[in-house]
Coordinates of C-alpha atoms in Angstrom, one line a residue:
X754 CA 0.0 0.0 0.0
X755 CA 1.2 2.9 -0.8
X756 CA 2.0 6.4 1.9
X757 CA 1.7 8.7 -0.9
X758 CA 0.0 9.9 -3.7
X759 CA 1.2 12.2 -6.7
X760 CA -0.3 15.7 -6.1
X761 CA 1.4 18.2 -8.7
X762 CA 4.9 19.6 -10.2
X763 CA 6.0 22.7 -9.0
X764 CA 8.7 25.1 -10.8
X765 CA 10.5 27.9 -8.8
X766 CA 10.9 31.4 -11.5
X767 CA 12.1 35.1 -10.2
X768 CA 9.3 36.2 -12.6
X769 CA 6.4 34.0 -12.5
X770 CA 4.0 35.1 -15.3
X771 CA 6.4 34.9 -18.4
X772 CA 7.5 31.3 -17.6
X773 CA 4.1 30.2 -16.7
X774 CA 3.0 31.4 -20.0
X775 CA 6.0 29.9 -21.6
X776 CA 5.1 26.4 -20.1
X777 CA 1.3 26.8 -21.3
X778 CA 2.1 27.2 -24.5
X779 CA 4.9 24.4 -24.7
X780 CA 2.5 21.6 -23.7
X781 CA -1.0 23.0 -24.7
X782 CA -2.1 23.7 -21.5
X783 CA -3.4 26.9 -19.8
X784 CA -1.8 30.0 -17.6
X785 CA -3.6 30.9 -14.9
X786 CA -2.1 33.8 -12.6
X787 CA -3.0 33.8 -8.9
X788 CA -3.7 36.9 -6.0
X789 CA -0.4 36.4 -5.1
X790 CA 2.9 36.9 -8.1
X791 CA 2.1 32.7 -9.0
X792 CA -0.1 31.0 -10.7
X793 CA -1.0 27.6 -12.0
X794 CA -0.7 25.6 -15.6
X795 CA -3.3 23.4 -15.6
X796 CA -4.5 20.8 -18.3
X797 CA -7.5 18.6 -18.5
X798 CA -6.9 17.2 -14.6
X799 CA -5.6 18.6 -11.7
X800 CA -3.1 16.2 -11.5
X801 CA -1.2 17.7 -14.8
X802 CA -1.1 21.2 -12.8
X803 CA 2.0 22.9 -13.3
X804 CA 2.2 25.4 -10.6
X805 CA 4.9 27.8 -10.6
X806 CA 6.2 29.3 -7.4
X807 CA 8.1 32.7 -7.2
X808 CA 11.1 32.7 -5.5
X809 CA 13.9 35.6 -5.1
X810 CA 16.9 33.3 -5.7
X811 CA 18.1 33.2 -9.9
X812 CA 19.4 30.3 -11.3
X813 CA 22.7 29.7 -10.7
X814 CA 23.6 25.9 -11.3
X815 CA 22.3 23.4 -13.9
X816 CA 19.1 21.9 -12.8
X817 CA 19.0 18.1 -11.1
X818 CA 15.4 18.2 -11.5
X819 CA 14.1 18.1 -15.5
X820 CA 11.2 17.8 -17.9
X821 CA 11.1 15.6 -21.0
X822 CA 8.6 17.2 -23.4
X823 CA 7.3 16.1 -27.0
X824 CA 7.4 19.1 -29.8
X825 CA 6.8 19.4 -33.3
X826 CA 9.4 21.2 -34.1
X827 CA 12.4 23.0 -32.2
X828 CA 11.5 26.4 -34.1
X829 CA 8.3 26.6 -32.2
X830 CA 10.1 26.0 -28.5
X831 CA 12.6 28.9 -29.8
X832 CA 9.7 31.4 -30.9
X833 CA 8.5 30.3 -27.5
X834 CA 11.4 32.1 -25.5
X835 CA 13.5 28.8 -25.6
X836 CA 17.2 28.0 -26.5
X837 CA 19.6 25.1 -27.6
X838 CA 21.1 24.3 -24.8
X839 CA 22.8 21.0 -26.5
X840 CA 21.6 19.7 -30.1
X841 CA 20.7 16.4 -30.9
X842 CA 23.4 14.2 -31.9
X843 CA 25.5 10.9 -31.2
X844 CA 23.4 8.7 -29.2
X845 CA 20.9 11.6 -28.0
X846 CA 17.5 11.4 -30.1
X847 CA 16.4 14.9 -27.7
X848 CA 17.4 18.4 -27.8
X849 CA 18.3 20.1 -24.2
X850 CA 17.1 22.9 -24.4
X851 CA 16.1 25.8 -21.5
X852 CA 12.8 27.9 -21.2
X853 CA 13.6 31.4 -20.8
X854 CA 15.0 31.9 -17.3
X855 CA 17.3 29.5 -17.9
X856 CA 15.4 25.8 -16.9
X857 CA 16.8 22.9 -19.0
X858 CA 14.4 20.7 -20.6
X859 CA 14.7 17.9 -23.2
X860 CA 12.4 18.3 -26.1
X861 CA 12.1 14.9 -28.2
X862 CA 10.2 15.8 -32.2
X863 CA 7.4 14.0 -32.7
X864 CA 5.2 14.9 -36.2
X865 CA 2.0 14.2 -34.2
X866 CA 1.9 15.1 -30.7
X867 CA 0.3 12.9 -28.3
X868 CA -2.7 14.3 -25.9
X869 CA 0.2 15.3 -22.6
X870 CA 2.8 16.5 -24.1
X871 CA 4.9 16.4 -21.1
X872 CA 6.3 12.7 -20.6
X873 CA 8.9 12.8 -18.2
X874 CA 10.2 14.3 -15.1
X875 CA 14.0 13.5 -14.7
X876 CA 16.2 13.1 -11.6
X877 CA 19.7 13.5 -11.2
X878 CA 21.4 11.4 -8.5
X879 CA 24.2 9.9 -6.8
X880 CA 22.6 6.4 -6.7
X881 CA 20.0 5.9 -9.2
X882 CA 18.9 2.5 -8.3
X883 CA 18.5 3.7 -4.5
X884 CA 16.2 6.7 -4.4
X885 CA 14.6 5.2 -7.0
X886 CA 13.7 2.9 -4.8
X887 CA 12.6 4.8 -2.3
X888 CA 10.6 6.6 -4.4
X889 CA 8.7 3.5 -5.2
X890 CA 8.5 2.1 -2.1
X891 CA 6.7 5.4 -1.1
X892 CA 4.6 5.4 -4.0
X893 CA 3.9 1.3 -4.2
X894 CA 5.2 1.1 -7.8
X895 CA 7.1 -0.6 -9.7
X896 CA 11.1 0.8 -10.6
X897 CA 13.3 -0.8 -13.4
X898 CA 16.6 -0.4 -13.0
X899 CA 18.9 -0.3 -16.3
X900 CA 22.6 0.5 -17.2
X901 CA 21.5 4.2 -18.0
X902 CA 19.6 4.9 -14.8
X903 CA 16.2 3.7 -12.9
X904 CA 12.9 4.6 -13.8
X905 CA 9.2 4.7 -11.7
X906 CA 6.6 2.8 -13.3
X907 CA 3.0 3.5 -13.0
X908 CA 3.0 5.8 -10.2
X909 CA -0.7 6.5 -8.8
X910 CA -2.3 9.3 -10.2
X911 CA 1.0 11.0 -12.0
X912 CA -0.3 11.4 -15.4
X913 CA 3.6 12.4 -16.5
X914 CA 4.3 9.0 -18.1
X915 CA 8.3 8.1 -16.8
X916 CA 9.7 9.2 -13.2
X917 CA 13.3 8.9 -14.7
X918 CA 16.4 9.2 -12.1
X919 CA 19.8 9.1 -13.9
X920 CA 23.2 9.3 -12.8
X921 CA 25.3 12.3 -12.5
X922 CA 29.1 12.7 -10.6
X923 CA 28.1 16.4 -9.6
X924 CA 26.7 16.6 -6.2
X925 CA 23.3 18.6 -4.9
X926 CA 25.1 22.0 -4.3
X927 CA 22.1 24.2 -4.1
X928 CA 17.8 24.0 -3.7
X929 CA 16.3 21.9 -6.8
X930 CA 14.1 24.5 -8.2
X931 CA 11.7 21.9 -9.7
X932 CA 10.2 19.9 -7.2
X933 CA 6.8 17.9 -7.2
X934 CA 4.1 17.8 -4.5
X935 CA 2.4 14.9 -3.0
X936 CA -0.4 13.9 -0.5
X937 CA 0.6 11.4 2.4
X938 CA -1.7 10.5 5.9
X939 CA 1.6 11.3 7.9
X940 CA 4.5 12.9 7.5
X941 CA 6.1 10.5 10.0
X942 CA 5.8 7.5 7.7
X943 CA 8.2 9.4 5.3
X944 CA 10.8 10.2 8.1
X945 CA 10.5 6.7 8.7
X946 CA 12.2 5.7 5.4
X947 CA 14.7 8.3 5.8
X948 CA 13.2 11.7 4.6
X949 CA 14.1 15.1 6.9
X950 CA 11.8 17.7 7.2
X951 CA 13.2 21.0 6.4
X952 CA 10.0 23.3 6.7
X953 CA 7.4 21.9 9.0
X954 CA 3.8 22.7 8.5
X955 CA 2.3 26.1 10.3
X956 CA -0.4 28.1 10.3
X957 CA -0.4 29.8 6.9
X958 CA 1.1 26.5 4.8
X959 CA -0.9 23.4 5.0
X960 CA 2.3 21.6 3.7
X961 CA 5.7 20.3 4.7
X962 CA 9.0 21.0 3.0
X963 CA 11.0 17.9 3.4
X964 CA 13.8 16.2 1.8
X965 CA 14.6 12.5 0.1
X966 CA 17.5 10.7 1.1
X967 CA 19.8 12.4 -1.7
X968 CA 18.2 15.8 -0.5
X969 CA 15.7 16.8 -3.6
X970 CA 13.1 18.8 -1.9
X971 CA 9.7 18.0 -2.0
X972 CA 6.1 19.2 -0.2
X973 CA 4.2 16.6 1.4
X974 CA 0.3 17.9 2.1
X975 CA -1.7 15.7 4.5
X976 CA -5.4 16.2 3.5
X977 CA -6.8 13.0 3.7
X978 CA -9.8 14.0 1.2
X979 CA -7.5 14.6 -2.0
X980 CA -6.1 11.1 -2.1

């Protein structure tokens, strides 16, 4: 049985609005400003919300948390506000590429686009076969672990189609500024298995900040009813 369920992806920007409507229009979803300087990019569910928090802190390191999105063409991502990070070649058959404050993302062509065009959210790590792992013994799913990395299959309600963890020799220097969001009973299960809480709950943030065993942040909400 599983202690958690997928809630939503979040992505930290210094100006919310331009990278929310940059993500929109990347995957065919919606913006949606909030009161507040954030707002939301929502599909057809709630569970494909892209929400995108603003933050004070710029970019200053390469991303260890990534999306793998499907495109038609990389000319649309650039009139978008994207760039070439790395073009495709040798064994890649994606483009990294980063929206426009700087997130890398790797955009694999496709001539007809499926209905979610954003497949895959990527982990760096230290030990890919361990938090995987963990990751799927907090989510009761499956992992497959290959030469190239280790991947979470089938994860309850995530509609993004591969939770991808792949090895890197840099270490976590800094906070991940992608993160996702998920709904447990109790936060003390996930300490439990090894997780730290950074932030704990209070009165104006129904969420905890904690931290996996390689340190990617992530929030954990305990409202029983959205499981």
């Amino acid at each position: 049985m599983s202690i958690a369920r997928y809630r939503k992806v979040c992505v930290d920007a210094t100006d919310p609005e331009p990278i929310g409507r940059f993500w929109a229009a990347a995957l065919g979803r919606r913006w949606q400003p909030a009161d507040h300087g954030e707002g939301g990019v929502f599909g057809v569910t709630p569970r494909q919300t892209v929400w995108i928090n603003l933050v004070p802190e710029v970019k200053t390191v390469k991303n260890r948390v990534h999306f793998d999105i499907y495109a038609r063409s990389l000319a649309d991502l650039r009139e978008l506000g994207a760039t070439v990070v790395l073009p495709e070649g040798d064994d890649r058959r994606w483009t990294v590429m980063a929206d426009p404050e700087g997130n890398e993302f790797c955009a694999f062509l496709r001539e007809e686009l499926p209905e979610d065009r954003l497949h895959g959210l990527v982990v760096d790590s230290a030990d890919p076969a361990a938090i995987a792992a963990w990751w799927a013994e907090v989510y009761d799913a499956p992992v497959k672990h290959e030469a190239g990395g280790s991947t979470v299959e089938n994860v309850p309600d995530m509609p993004i189609l591969t939770f991808d963890f792949a090895p890197v020799p840099e270490p976590k220097t800094v906070k991940n500024r992608v993160h996702w969001d998920i709904t447990v009973r109790d936060v003390e299960q996930l300490v439990a298995r090894g997780a730290t809480v950074l932030t704990p709950a209070g009165d104006d943030r129904n969420w905890t900040v904690l931290a996996d065993p390689e340190g990617n942040e992530f929030c954990a909400f305990t409202d029983v009813r959205d499981r």
